[in-house]
PDB file of N, CA and C in Angstrom:
ATOM      1  N   MET A   1       5.545 -46.372 -19.091  1.00  0.00           N
ATOM      2  CA  MET A   1       5.702 -45.225 -18.235  1.00  0.00           C
ATOM      3  C   MET A   1       6.162 -44.064 -19.172  1.00  0.00           C
ATOM      4  N   LEU A   2       7.140 -44.327 -19.965  1.00  0.00           N
ATOM      5  CA  LEU A   2       7.661 -43.160 -20.878  1.00  0.00           C
ATOM      6  C   LEU A   2       6.521 -42.609 -21.948  1.00  0.00           C
ATOM      7  N   LYS A   3       5.776 -43.478 -22.347  1.00  0.00           N
ATOM      8  CA  LYS A   3       4.528 -43.088 -23.020  1.00  0.00           C
ATOM      9  C   LYS A   3       3.571 -42.197 -22.345  1.00  0.00           C
ATOM     10  N   THR A   4       3.340 -42.466 -20.972  1.00  0.00           N
ATOM     11  CA  THR A   4       2.577 -41.664 -20.214  1.00  0.00           C
ATOM     12  C   THR A   4       2.880 -40.491 -19.910  1.00  0.00           C
ATOM     13  N   LEU A   5       4.135 -40.128 -19.748  1.00  0.00           N
ATOM     14  CA  LEU A   5       5.052 -38.920 -19.338  1.00  0.00           C
ATOM     15  C   LEU A   5       4.774 -38.179 -20.637  1.00  0.00           C
ATOM     16  N   LEU A   6       5.166 -38.783 -21.801  1.00  0.00           N
ATOM     17  CA  LEU A   6       4.835 -38.036 -23.076  1.00  0.00           C
ATOM     18  C   LEU A   6       3.571 -37.465 -23.378  1.00  0.00           C
ATOM     19  N   VAL A   7       2.678 -38.562 -23.199  1.00  0.00           N
ATOM     20  CA  VAL A   7       1.336 -37.988 -23.394  1.00  0.00           C
ATOM     21  C   VAL A   7       0.750 -36.783 -22.387  1.00  0.00           C
ATOM     22  N   ILE A   8       1.227 -36.741 -21.236  1.00  0.00           N
ATOM     23  CA  ILE A   8       1.103 -35.715 -20.044  1.00  0.00           C
ATOM     24  C   ILE A   8       1.630 -34.436 -20.847  1.00  0.00           C
ATOM     25  N   ALA A   9       3.114 -34.654 -21.107  1.00  0.00           N
ATOM     26  CA  ALA A   9       3.642 -33.344 -21.483  1.00  0.00           C
ATOM     27  C   ALA A   9       3.200 -32.764 -22.890  1.00  0.00           C
ATOM     28  N   VAL A  10       2.552 -33.528 -23.738  1.00  0.00           N
ATOM     29  CA  VAL A  10       1.968 -33.191 -24.858  1.00  0.00           C
ATOM     30  C   VAL A  10       0.564 -32.424 -24.487  1.00  0.00           C
ATOM     31  N   GLY A  11      -0.154 -33.008 -23.470  1.00  0.00           N
ATOM     32  CA  GLY A  11      -1.360 -32.470 -22.994  1.00  0.00           C
ATOM     33  C   GLY A  11      -1.138 -31.009 -22.398  1.00  0.00           C
ATOM     34  N   PHE A  12       0.012 -30.835 -21.812  1.00  0.00           N
ATOM     35  CA  PHE A  12       0.031 -29.458 -21.054  1.00  0.00           C
ATOM     36  C   PHE A  12       0.784 -28.569 -21.974  1.00  0.00           C
ATOM     37  N   LEU A  13       1.290 -28.820 -23.176  1.00  0.00           N
ATOM     38  CA  LEU A  13       2.091 -28.025 -23.994  1.00  0.00           C
ATOM     39  C   LEU A  13       1.312 -27.056 -24.625  1.00  0.00           C
ATOM     40  N   PRO A  14      -0.078 -27.084 -24.884  1.00  0.00           N
ATOM     41  CA  PRO A  14      -0.992 -26.074 -25.600  1.00  0.00           C
ATOM     42  C   PRO A  14      -1.192 -25.189 -24.505  1.00  0.00           C
ATOM     43  N   SER A  15      -1.442 -25.461 -23.345  1.00  0.00           N
ATOM     44  CA  SER A  15      -1.737 -24.578 -22.214  1.00  0.00           C
ATOM     45  C   SER A  15      -0.603 -23.794 -21.739  1.00  0.00           C
ATOM     46  N   LEU A  16       0.655 -24.485 -21.852  1.00  0.00           N
ATOM     47  CA  LEU A  16       1.852 -23.697 -21.638  1.00  0.00           C
ATOM     48  C   LEU A  16       2.050 -22.382 -22.664  1.00  0.00           C
ATOM     49  N   ILE A  17       1.854 -22.904 -23.881  1.00  0.00           N
ATOM     50  CA  ILE A  17       2.153 -21.800 -24.910  1.00  0.00           C
ATOM     51  C   ILE A  17       1.090 -20.759 -24.696  1.00  0.00           C
ATOM     52  N   SER A  18      -0.203 -21.198 -24.710  1.00  0.00           N
ATOM     53  CA  SER A  18      -0.947 -20.071 -24.497  1.00  0.00           C
ATOM     54  C   SER A  18      -0.621 -19.144 -23.090  1.00  0.00           C
ATOM     55  N   LEU A  19      -0.391 -19.786 -22.163  1.00  0.00           N
ATOM     56  CA  LEU A  19      -0.103 -18.890 -20.821  1.00  0.00           C
ATOM     57  C   LEU A  19       1.006 -18.004 -21.271  1.00  0.00           C
ATOM     58  N   TRP A  20       1.999 -18.349 -22.065  1.00  0.00           N
ATOM     59  CA  TRP A  20       3.476 -17.531 -22.434  1.00  0.00           C
ATOM     60  C   TRP A  20       2.874 -16.467 -23.320  1.00  0.00           C
ATOM     61  N   VAL A  21       1.839 -16.598 -24.228  1.00  0.00           N
ATOM     62  CA  VAL A  21       1.540 -15.745 -25.131  1.00  0.00           C
ATOM     63  C   VAL A  21       0.577 -14.651 -24.420  1.00  0.00           C
ATOM     64  N   ILE A  22      -0.238 -14.940 -23.502  1.00  0.00           N
ATOM     65  CA  ILE A  22      -0.989 -14.091 -22.441  1.00  0.00           C
ATOM     66  C   ILE A  22      -0.260 -13.248 -21.775  1.00  0.00           C
ATOM     67  N   ARG A  23       1.019 -13.779 -21.292  1.00  0.00           N
ATOM     68  CA  ARG A  23       1.723 -13.023 -20.531  1.00  0.00           C
ATOM     69  C   ARG A  23       2.480 -11.976 -21.228  1.00  0.00           C
ATOM     70  N   LYS A  24       2.992 -12.322 -22.344  1.00  0.00           N
ATOM     71  CA  LYS A  24       3.873 -11.644 -23.365  1.00  0.00           C
ATOM     72  C   LYS A  24       2.663 -10.358 -23.719  1.00  0.00           C
ATOM     73  N   THR A  25       1.590 -10.605 -24.204  1.00  0.00           N
ATOM     74  CA  THR A  25       0.533  -9.604 -24.614  1.00  0.00           C
ATOM     75  C   THR A  25       0.213  -8.635 -23.368  1.00  0.00           C
ATOM     76  N   GLN A  26       0.114  -9.068 -22.256  1.00  0.00           N
ATOM     77  CA  GLN A  26      -0.067  -8.107 -21.094  1.00  0.00           C
ATOM     78  C   GLN A  26       1.283  -7.327 -20.821  1.00  0.00           C
ATOM     79  N   ALA A  27       2.222  -7.866 -20.987  1.00  0.00           N
ATOM     80  CA  ALA A  27       3.491  -7.097 -20.739  1.00  0.00           C
ATOM     81  C   ALA A  27       3.541  -5.906 -21.953  1.00  0.00           C
ATOM     82  N   ARG A  28       3.201  -6.299 -22.977  1.00  0.00           N
ATOM     83  CA  ARG A  28       3.266  -5.355 -24.161  1.00  0.00           C
ATOM     84  C   ARG A  28       2.049  -4.240 -23.977  1.00  0.00           C
ATOM     85  N   SER A  29       0.910  -4.385 -23.369  1.00  0.00           N
ATOM     86  CA  SER A  29       0.023  -3.538 -23.342  1.00  0.00           C
ATOM     87  C   SER A  29       0.461  -2.834 -22.024  1.00  0.00           C
ATOM     88  N   ARG A  30       0.998  -3.345 -20.879  1.00  0.00           N
ATOM     89  CA  ARG A  30       1.431  -2.424 -20.004  1.00  0.00           C
ATOM     90  C   ARG A  30       2.186  -1.168 -20.386  1.00  0.00           C
ATOM     91  N   LEU A  31       3.191  -1.855 -21.252  1.00  0.00           N
ATOM     92  CA  LEU A  31       4.441  -0.929 -21.613  1.00  0.00           C
ATOM     93  C   LEU A  31       3.706   0.310 -22.561  1.00  0.00           C
ATOM     94  N   ARG A  32       2.817  -0.038 -23.186  1.00  0.00           N
ATOM     95  CA  ARG A  32       1.964   0.954 -24.170  1.00  0.00           C
ATOM     96  C   ARG A  32       1.446   1.681 -23.283  1.00  0.00           C
ATOM     97  N   MET A  33       0.544   1.306 -22.034  1.00  0.00           N
ATOM     98  CA  MET A  33      -0.279   2.118 -21.145  1.00  0.00           C
ATOM     99  C   MET A  33       0.772   3.018 -20.501  1.00  0.00           C
ATOM    100  N   ARG A  34       2.009   2.678 -20.147  1.00  0.00           N
ATOM    101  CA  ARG A  34       3.032   3.568 -19.444  1.00  0.00           C
ATOM    102  C   ARG A  34       3.631   4.642 -20.220  1.00  0.00           C
ATOM    103  N   GLN A  35       3.693   4.347 -21.581  1.00  0.00           N
ATOM    104  CA  GLN A  35       4.160   5.220 -22.674  1.00  0.00           C
ATOM    105  C   GLN A  35       3.138   6.309 -22.818  1.00  0.00           C
ATOM    106  N   ALA A  36       1.736   5.983 -22.758  1.00  0.00           N
ATOM    107  CA  ALA A  36       0.888   6.805 -23.023  1.00  0.00           C
ATOM    108  C   ALA A  36       0.582   7.795 -21.914  1.00  0.00           C
ATOM    109  N   ALA A  37       0.757   7.251 -20.264  1.00  0.00           N
ATOM    110  CA  ALA A  37       0.467   7.786 -19.419  1.00  0.00           C
ATOM    111  C   ALA A  37       1.800   8.837 -19.443  1.00  0.00           C
ATOM    112  N   ARG A  38       2.886   8.587 -19.946  1.00  0.00           N
ATOM    113  CA  ARG A  38       4.107   9.418 -19.806  1.00  0.00           C
ATOM    114  C   ARG A  38       3.871  10.734 -20.816  1.00  0.00           C
ATOM    115  N   ASN A  39       3.250  10.396 -22.006  1.00  0.00           N
ATOM    116  CA  ASN A  39       3.151  11.480 -23.001  1.00  0.00           C
ATOM    117  C   ASN A  39       1.894  12.419 -22.600  1.00  0.00           C
ATOM    118  N   PHE A  40       0.960  11.926 -22.102  1.00  0.00           N
ATOM    119  CA  PHE A  40      -0.613  12.591 -21.992  1.00  0.00           C
ATOM    120  C   PHE A  40      -0.256  13.903 -21.082  1.00  0.00           C
ATOM    121  N   PRO A  41       0.099  13.774 -19.903  1.00  0.00           N
ATOM    122  CA  PRO A  41       0.208  15.252 -19.180  1.00  0.00           C
ATOM    123  C   PRO A  41       1.028  16.045 -19.740  1.00  0.00           C
ATOM    124  N   ALA A  42       2.073  15.757 -20.614  1.00  0.00           N
ATOM    125  CA  ALA A  42       2.938  16.964 -21.157  1.00  0.00           C
ATOM    126  C   ALA A  42       2.134  17.569 -22.388  1.00  0.00           C
ATOM    127  N   VAL A  43       1.477  16.725 -22.887  1.00  0.00           N
ATOM    128  CA  VAL A  43       0.483  17.456 -23.957  1.00  0.00           C
ATOM    129  C   VAL A  43      -0.509  18.245 -23.429  1.00  0.00           C
ATOM    130  N   GLN A  44      -1.378  17.800 -22.500  1.00  0.00           N
ATOM    131  CA  GLN A  44      -2.343  18.504 -21.810  1.00  0.00           C
ATOM    132  C   GLN A  44      -1.883  19.434 -21.233  1.00  0.00           C
ATOM    133  N   GLY A  45      -0.850  19.517 -20.454  1.00  0.00           N
ATOM    134  CA  GLY A  45      -0.359  20.723 -19.702  1.00  0.00           C
ATOM    135  C   GLY A  45       0.050  21.750 -20.665  1.00  0.00           C
ATOM    136  N   ARG A  46       0.681  21.524 -21.690  1.00  0.00           N
ATOM    137  CA  ARG A  46       0.997  22.683 -22.694  1.00  0.00           C
ATOM    138  C   ARG A  46      -0.195  23.530 -23.351  1.00  0.00           C
ATOM    139  N   GLN A  47      -1.241  22.477 -23.567  1.00  0.00           N
ATOM    140  CA  GLN A  47      -2.452  23.181 -24.279  1.00  0.00           C
ATOM    141  C   GLN A  47      -3.216  24.101 -23.035  1.00  0.00           C
ATOM    142  N   ASN A  48      -3.239  23.668 -21.848  1.00  0.00           N
ATOM    143  CA  ASN A  48      -3.990  24.293 -20.848  1.00  0.00           C
ATOM    144  C   ASN A  48      -3.274  25.370 -20.488  1.00  0.00           C
ATOM    145  N   LEU A  49      -1.784  25.654 -20.367  1.00  0.00           N
ATOM    146  CA  LEU A  49      -0.878  26.811 -20.008  1.00  0.00           C
ATOM    147  C   LEU A  49      -1.161  27.798 -21.224  1.00  0.00           C
ATOM    148  N   ARG A  50      -1.207  27.439 -22.497  1.00  0.00           N
ATOM    149  CA  ARG A  50      -1.398  28.273 -23.403  1.00  0.00           C
ATOM    150  C   ARG A  50      -2.710  29.125 -23.306  1.00  0.00           C
ATOM    151  N   SER A  51      -4.044  28.434 -23.079  1.00  0.00           N
ATOM    152  CA  SER A  51      -4.983  29.002 -22.982  1.00  0.00           C
ATOM    153  C   SER A  51      -5.570  29.956 -21.785  1.00  0.00           C
ATOM    154  N   VAL A  52      -4.927  29.429 -20.738  1.00  0.00           N
ATOM    155  CA  VAL A  52      -5.281  30.032 -19.454  1.00  0.00           C
ATOM    156  C   VAL A  52      -4.471  31.119 -18.894  1.00  0.00           C
ATOM    157  N   GLU A  53      -3.285  31.105 -19.029  1.00  0.00           N
ATOM    158  CA  GLU A  53      -2.475  32.221 -18.602  1.00  0.00           C
ATOM    159  C   GLU A  53      -2.873  33.560 -18.922  1.00  0.00           C
ATOM    160  N   SER A  54      -3.280  33.834 -20.400  1.00  0.00           N
ATOM    161  CA  SER A  54      -3.484  34.999 -20.633  1.00  0.00           C
ATOM    162  C   SER A  54      -4.715  35.894 -20.107  1.00  0.00           C
ATOM    163  N   ASP A  55      -5.776  35.167 -19.720  1.00  0.00           N
ATOM    164  CA  ASP A  55      -6.915  35.672 -19.093  1.00  0.00           C
ATOM    165  C   ASP A  55      -7.449  35.345 -17.629  1.00  0.00           C
ATOM    166  N   ARG A  56      -6.703  34.918 -16.936  1.00  0.00           N
ATOM    167  CA  ARG A  56      -6.902  34.356 -15.595  1.00  0.00           C
ATOM    168  C   ARG A  56      -6.948  35.307 -14.669  1.00  0.00           C
ATOM    169  N   TYR A  57      -8.060  35.539 -13.859  1.00  0.00           N
ATOM    170  CA  TYR A  57      -8.112  36.394 -12.874  1.00  0.00           C
ATOM    171  C   TYR A  57      -8.537  35.801 -11.413  1.00  0.00           C
ATOM    172  N   TYR A  58      -8.135  36.375 -10.429  1.00  0.00           N
ATOM    173  CA  TYR A  58      -8.437  35.874  -9.062  1.00  0.00           C
ATOM    174  C   TYR A  58      -9.574  36.867  -8.488  1.00  0.00           C
ATOM    175  N   LEU A  59     -10.715  36.488  -8.121  1.00  0.00           N
ATOM    176  CA  LEU A  59     -11.786  37.312  -7.531  1.00  0.00           C
ATOM    177  C   LEU A  59     -11.954  36.821  -6.110  1.00  0.00           C
ATOM    178  N   GLU A  60     -11.683  37.915  -5.199  1.00  0.00           N
ATOM    179  CA  GLU A  60     -12.048  37.440  -3.883  1.00  0.00           C
ATOM    180  C   GLU A  60     -13.102  36.844  -3.667  1.00  0.00           C
ATOM    181  N   GLY A  61     -13.159  35.717  -2.734  1.00  0.00           N
ATOM    182  CA  GLY A  61     -14.202  34.948  -2.219  1.00  0.00           C
ATOM    183  C   GLY A  61     -14.802  34.068  -3.174  1.00  0.00           C
ATOM    184  N   VAL A  62     -14.120  34.000  -4.492  1.00  0.00           N
ATOM    185  CA  VAL A  62     -14.552  33.046  -5.700  1.00  0.00           C
ATOM    186  C   VAL A  62     -13.313  32.129  -5.738  1.00  0.00           C
ATOM    187  N   GLY A  63     -12.257  32.908  -6.232  1.00  0.00           N
ATOM    188  CA  GLY A  63     -11.028  32.026  -6.527  1.00  0.00           C
ATOM    189  C   GLY A  63     -10.647  32.609  -8.075  1.00  0.00           C
ATOM    190  N   TYR A  64      -9.870  31.697  -8.713  1.00  0.00           N
ATOM    191  CA  TYR A  64      -9.533  31.999  -9.879  1.00  0.00           C
ATOM    192  C   TYR A  64     -10.649  31.731 -10.983  1.00  0.00           C
ATOM    193  N   LEU A  65     -10.743  32.577 -11.991  1.00  0.00           N
ATOM    194  CA  LEU A  65     -11.599  32.502 -13.038  1.00  0.00           C
ATOM    195  C   LEU A  65     -10.953  32.878 -14.490  1.00  0.00           C
ATOM    196  N   ILE A  66     -11.638  32.383 -15.377  1.00  0.00           N
ATOM    197  CA  ILE A  66     -10.738  32.699 -16.499  1.00  0.00           C
ATOM    198  C   ILE A  66     -11.874  33.253 -17.510  1.00  0.00           C
ATOM    199  N   GLY A  67     -11.429  33.918 -18.475  1.00  0.00           N
ATOM    200  CA  GLY A  67     -12.049  34.715 -19.524  1.00  0.00           C
ATOM    201  C   GLY A  67     -12.649  36.093 -18.983  1.00  0.00           C
ATOM    202  N   ASP A  68     -13.444  36.757 -19.917  1.00  0.00           N
ATOM    203  CA  ASP A  68     -13.891  38.158 -19.558  1.00  0.00           C
ATOM    204  C   ASP A  68     -14.971  38.042 -18.775  1.00  0.00           C
ATOM    205  N   ILE A  69     -14.963  38.358 -17.405  1.00  0.00           N
ATOM    206  CA  ILE A  69     -15.894  38.201 -16.280  1.00  0.00           C
ATOM    207  C   ILE A  69     -17.088  39.174 -16.539  1.00  0.00           C
ATOM    208  N   SER A  70     -17.018  40.198 -17.498  1.00  0.00           N
ATOM    209  CA  SER A  70     -18.016  41.180 -17.507  1.00  0.00           C
ATOM    210  C   SER A  70     -19.067  40.349 -18.694  1.00  0.00           C
ATOM    211  N   CYS A  71     -18.799  39.263 -19.252  1.00  0.00           N
ATOM    212  CA  CYS A  71     -19.511  38.812 -20.344  1.00  0.00           C
ATOM    213  C   CYS A  71     -20.627  38.143 -19.529  1.00  0.00           C
ATOM    214  N   LYS A  72     -21.764  38.143 -20.300  1.00  0.00           N
ATOM    215  CA  LYS A  72     -23.059  37.483 -19.861  1.00  0.00           C
ATOM    216  C   LYS A  72     -22.931  35.835 -20.203  1.00  0.00           C
ATOM    217  N   PHE A  73     -22.006  35.479 -20.748  1.00  0.00           N
ATOM    218  CA  PHE A  73     -21.819  33.727 -21.156  1.00  0.00           C
ATOM    219  C   PHE A  73     -20.743  33.355 -20.147  1.00  0.00           C
ATOM    220  N   ASN A  74     -19.943  34.133 -19.604  1.00  0.00           N
ATOM    221  CA  ASN A  74     -18.873  33.570 -18.654  1.00  0.00           C
ATOM    222  C   ASN A  74     -19.233  32.508 -17.720  1.00  0.00           C
ATOM    223  N   ALA A  75     -18.596  31.438 -17.701  1.00  0.00           N
ATOM    224  CA  ALA A  75     -19.083  30.282 -16.835  1.00  0.00           C
ATOM    225  C   ALA A  75     -18.734  30.731 -15.306  1.00  0.00           C
ATOM    226  N   ARG A  76     -18.029  31.538 -15.132  1.00  0.00           N
ATOM    227  CA  ARG A  76     -17.472  31.850 -13.690  1.00  0.00           C
ATOM    228  C   ARG A  76     -16.872  30.748 -13.135  1.00  0.00           C
ATOM    229  N   SER A  77     -15.959  30.076 -13.998  1.00  0.00           N
ATOM    230  CA  SER A  77     -14.936  28.799 -13.583  1.00  0.00           C
ATOM    231  C   SER A  77     -13.592  29.129 -13.624  1.00  0.00           C
ATOM    232  N   GLY A  78     -12.737  28.384 -13.199  1.00  0.00           N
ATOM    233  CA  GLY A  78     -11.419  28.110 -13.341  1.00  0.00           C
ATOM    234  C   GLY A  78     -10.899  27.144 -14.666  1.00  0.00           C
ATOM    235  N   TYR A  79     -11.865  26.772 -15.090  1.00  0.00           N
ATOM    236  CA  TYR A  79     -11.765  25.459 -15.979  1.00  0.00           C
ATOM    237  C   TYR A  79     -12.262  25.867 -17.389  1.00  0.00           C
ATOM    238  N   MET A  80     -13.578  26.714 -17.410  1.00  0.00           N
ATOM    239  CA  MET A  80     -13.973  26.924 -18.572  1.00  0.00           C
ATOM    240  C   MET A  80     -14.338  28.141 -18.871  1.00  0.00           C
ATOM    241  N   ARG A  81     -14.235  28.949 -19.933  1.00  0.00           N
ATOM    242  CA  ARG A  81     -14.695  30.379 -20.005  1.00  0.00           C
ATOM    243  C   ARG A  81     -16.026  30.610 -19.963  1.00  0.00           C
ATOM    244  N   CYS A  82     -16.527  30.035 -21.197  1.00  0.00           N
ATOM    245  CA  CYS A  82     -18.125  30.253 -21.459  1.00  0.00           C
ATOM    246  C   CYS A  82     -18.690  29.173 -22.312  1.00  0.00           C
ATOM    247  N   ALA A  83     -20.123  29.126 -22.267  1.00  0.00           N
ATOM    248  CA  ALA A  83     -20.747  28.081 -22.818  1.00  0.00           C
ATOM    249  C   ALA A  83     -20.616  28.194 -24.613  1.00  0.00           C
ATOM    250  N   VAL A  84     -20.490  29.566 -24.795  1.00  0.00           N
ATOM    251  CA  VAL A  84     -20.433  29.726 -26.283  1.00  0.00           C
ATOM    252  C   VAL A  84     -18.967  29.562 -26.876  1.00  0.00           C
ATOM    253  N   ASN A  85     -18.071  29.769 -26.175  1.00  0.00           N
ATOM    254  CA  ASN A  85     -16.630  29.934 -26.834  1.00  0.00           C
ATOM    255  C   ASN A  85     -15.761  29.311 -25.649  1.00  0.00           C
ATOM    256  N   PRO A  86     -15.817  28.104 -25.298  1.00  0.00           N
ATOM    257  CA  PRO A  86     -15.180  27.649 -24.137  1.00  0.00           C
ATOM    258  C   PRO A  86     -13.621  27.448 -24.369  1.00  0.00           C
ATOM    259  N   GLU A  87     -13.115  27.402 -25.738  1.00  0.00           N
ATOM    260  CA  GLU A  87     -11.737  27.343 -26.018  1.00  0.00           C
ATOM    261  C   GLU A  87     -11.140  28.858 -25.832  1.00  0.00           C
ATOM    262  N   GLY A  88     -11.919  29.803 -26.102  1.00  0.00           N
ATOM    263  CA  GLY A  88     -11.429  31.141 -26.112  1.00  0.00           C
ATOM    264  C   GLY A  88     -10.783  31.536 -27.502  1.00  0.00           C
ATOM    265  N   PRO A  89     -10.171  32.749 -27.638  1.00  0.00           N
ATOM    266  CA  PRO A  89     -10.062  33.746 -26.499  1.00  0.00           C
ATOM    267  C   PRO A  89     -11.355  34.521 -26.509  1.00  0.00           C
ATOM    268  N   CYS A  90     -11.061  35.535 -25.177  1.00  0.00           N
ATOM    269  CA  CYS A  90     -12.425  36.282 -25.199  1.00  0.00           C
ATOM    270  C   CYS A  90     -12.227  37.587 -25.840  1.00  0.00           C
ATOM    271  N   ASN A  91     -11.058  38.020 -26.467  1.00  0.00           N
ATOM    272  CA  ASN A  91     -10.838  39.392 -26.811  1.00  0.00           C
ATOM    273  C   ASN A  91     -11.300  39.035 -28.354  1.00  0.00           C
ATOM    274  N   GLY A  92     -12.401  40.059 -28.701  1.00  0.00           N
ATOM    275  CA  GLY A  92     -12.923  40.033 -30.034  1.00  0.00           C
ATOM    276  C   GLY A  92     -14.029  38.883 -30.256  1.00  0.00           C
ATOM    277  N   CYS A  93     -14.514  38.288 -29.034  1.00  0.00           N
ATOM    278  CA  CYS A  93     -15.464  37.306 -29.458  1.00  0.00           C
ATOM    279  C   CYS A  93     -16.804  37.862 -29.799  1.00  0.00           C
ATOM    280  N   ARG A  94     -17.084  37.306 -31.171  1.00  0.00           N
ATOM    281  CA  ARG A  94     -18.512  37.857 -31.614  1.00  0.00           C
ATOM    282  C   ARG A  94     -19.512  37.479 -30.936  1.00  0.00           C
ATOM    283  N   HIS A  95     -19.584  36.700 -29.898  1.00  0.00           N
ATOM    284  CA  HIS A  95     -20.697  36.294 -29.039  1.00  0.00           C
ATOM    285  C   HIS A  95     -20.828  37.024 -27.669  1.00  0.00           C
ATOM    286  N   TYR A  96     -19.780  38.192 -27.439  1.00  0.00           N
ATOM    287  CA  TYR A  96     -19.891  38.869 -26.304  1.00  0.00           C
ATOM    288  C   TYR A  96     -20.927  39.633 -26.005  1.00  0.00           C
ATOM    289  N   GLU A  97     -21.422  39.601 -25.099  1.00  0.00           N
ATOM    290  CA  GLU A  97     -22.667  40.396 -24.444  1.00  0.00           C
ATOM    291  C   GLU A  97     -22.258  41.041 -23.094  1.00  0.00           C
ATOM    292  N   PRO A  98     -22.549  42.123 -22.559  1.00  0.00           N
ATOM    293  CA  PRO A  98     -22.398  42.640 -21.414  1.00  0.00           C
ATOM    294  C   PRO A  98     -23.307  42.244 -20.521  1.00  0.00           C
ATOM    295  N   LYS A  99     -22.984  41.937 -19.136  1.00  0.00           N
ATOM    296  CA  LYS A  99     -24.204  41.363 -18.142  1.00  0.00           C
ATOM    297  C   LYS A  99     -25.186  42.520 -18.028  1.00  0.00           C
ATOM    298  N   GLY A 100     -26.149  41.947 -17.710  1.00  0.00           N
ATOM    299  CA  GLY A 100     -27.454  42.947 -17.338  1.00  0.00           C
ATOM    300  C   GLY A 100     -27.271  43.467 -16.007  1.00  0.00           C
ATOM    301  N   LEU A 101     -27.860  44.547 -15.884  1.00  0.00           N
ATOM    302  CA  LEU A 101     -28.016  44.842 -14.338  1.00  0.00           C
ATOM    303  C   LEU A 101     -28.996  43.868 -13.448  1.00  0.00           C
ATOM    304  N   ALA A 102     -28.666  43.807 -12.240  1.00  0.00           N
ATOM    305  CA  ALA A 102     -29.668  43.029 -11.243  1.00  0.00           C
ATOM    306  C   ALA A 102     -30.795  43.974 -11.243  1.00  0.00           C
ATOM    307  N   ASP A 103     -31.912  43.077 -10.809  1.00  0.00           N
ATOM    308  CA  ASP A 103     -33.408  43.827 -10.629  1.00  0.00           C
ATOM    309  C   ASP A 103     -33.179  44.980  -9.459  1.00  0.00           C
ATOM    310  N   SER A 104     -32.269  44.823  -8.332  1.00  0.00           N
ATOM    311  CA  SER A 104     -32.273  45.889  -7.500  1.00  0.00           C
ATOM    312  C   SER A 104     -31.321  47.042  -7.868  1.00  0.00           C
ATOM    313  N   GLU A 105     -30.442  46.774  -8.869  1.00  0.00           N
ATOM    314  CA  GLU A 105     -29.609  47.909  -9.234  1.00  0.00           C
ATOM    315  C   GLU A 105     -30.405  48.871 -10.328  1.00  0.00           C
ATOM    316  N   LYS A 106     -31.408  48.056 -11.016  1.00  0.00           N
ATOM    317  CA  LYS A 106     -32.441  48.789 -11.929  1.00  0.00           C
ATOM    318  C   LYS A 106     -33.168  49.695 -11.357  1.00  0.00           C
ATOM    319  N   ARG A 107     -33.805  49.500 -10.238  1.00  0.00           N
ATOM    320  CA  ARG A 107     -34.572  50.247  -9.265  1.00  0.00           C
ATOM    321  C   ARG A 107     -34.098  51.666  -8.828  1.00  0.00           C
ATOM    322  N   ALA A 108     -32.800  51.231  -8.483  1.00  0.00           N
ATOM    323  CA  ALA A 108     -32.149  52.431  -7.796  1.00  0.00           C
ATOM    324  C   ALA A 108     -31.657  53.698  -8.880  1.00  0.00           C
TER     325      ALA A 108
END
């Protein structure tokens, strides 16, 4: 009877050790994900505040826009300035081109 219990215990031992290692690894990866989640918004927030605050405009009926709205390449978005220079700044940009007049304005 004692030999049978010993064989059963030895048979379960590798699976119990494996289960313990798996749980320990999952706990460690959950901790790392929490730390990364805590650090990510702070870094992203600092980068966005620095770039958006200086040239943010509110346009009636459209909302907030960033960048020089008189430029041809402006994305007319609150998230991205333009296709050529999305990071900015717009002041002194070498790709700046003023918007062309609309067809109805050219005729008048």
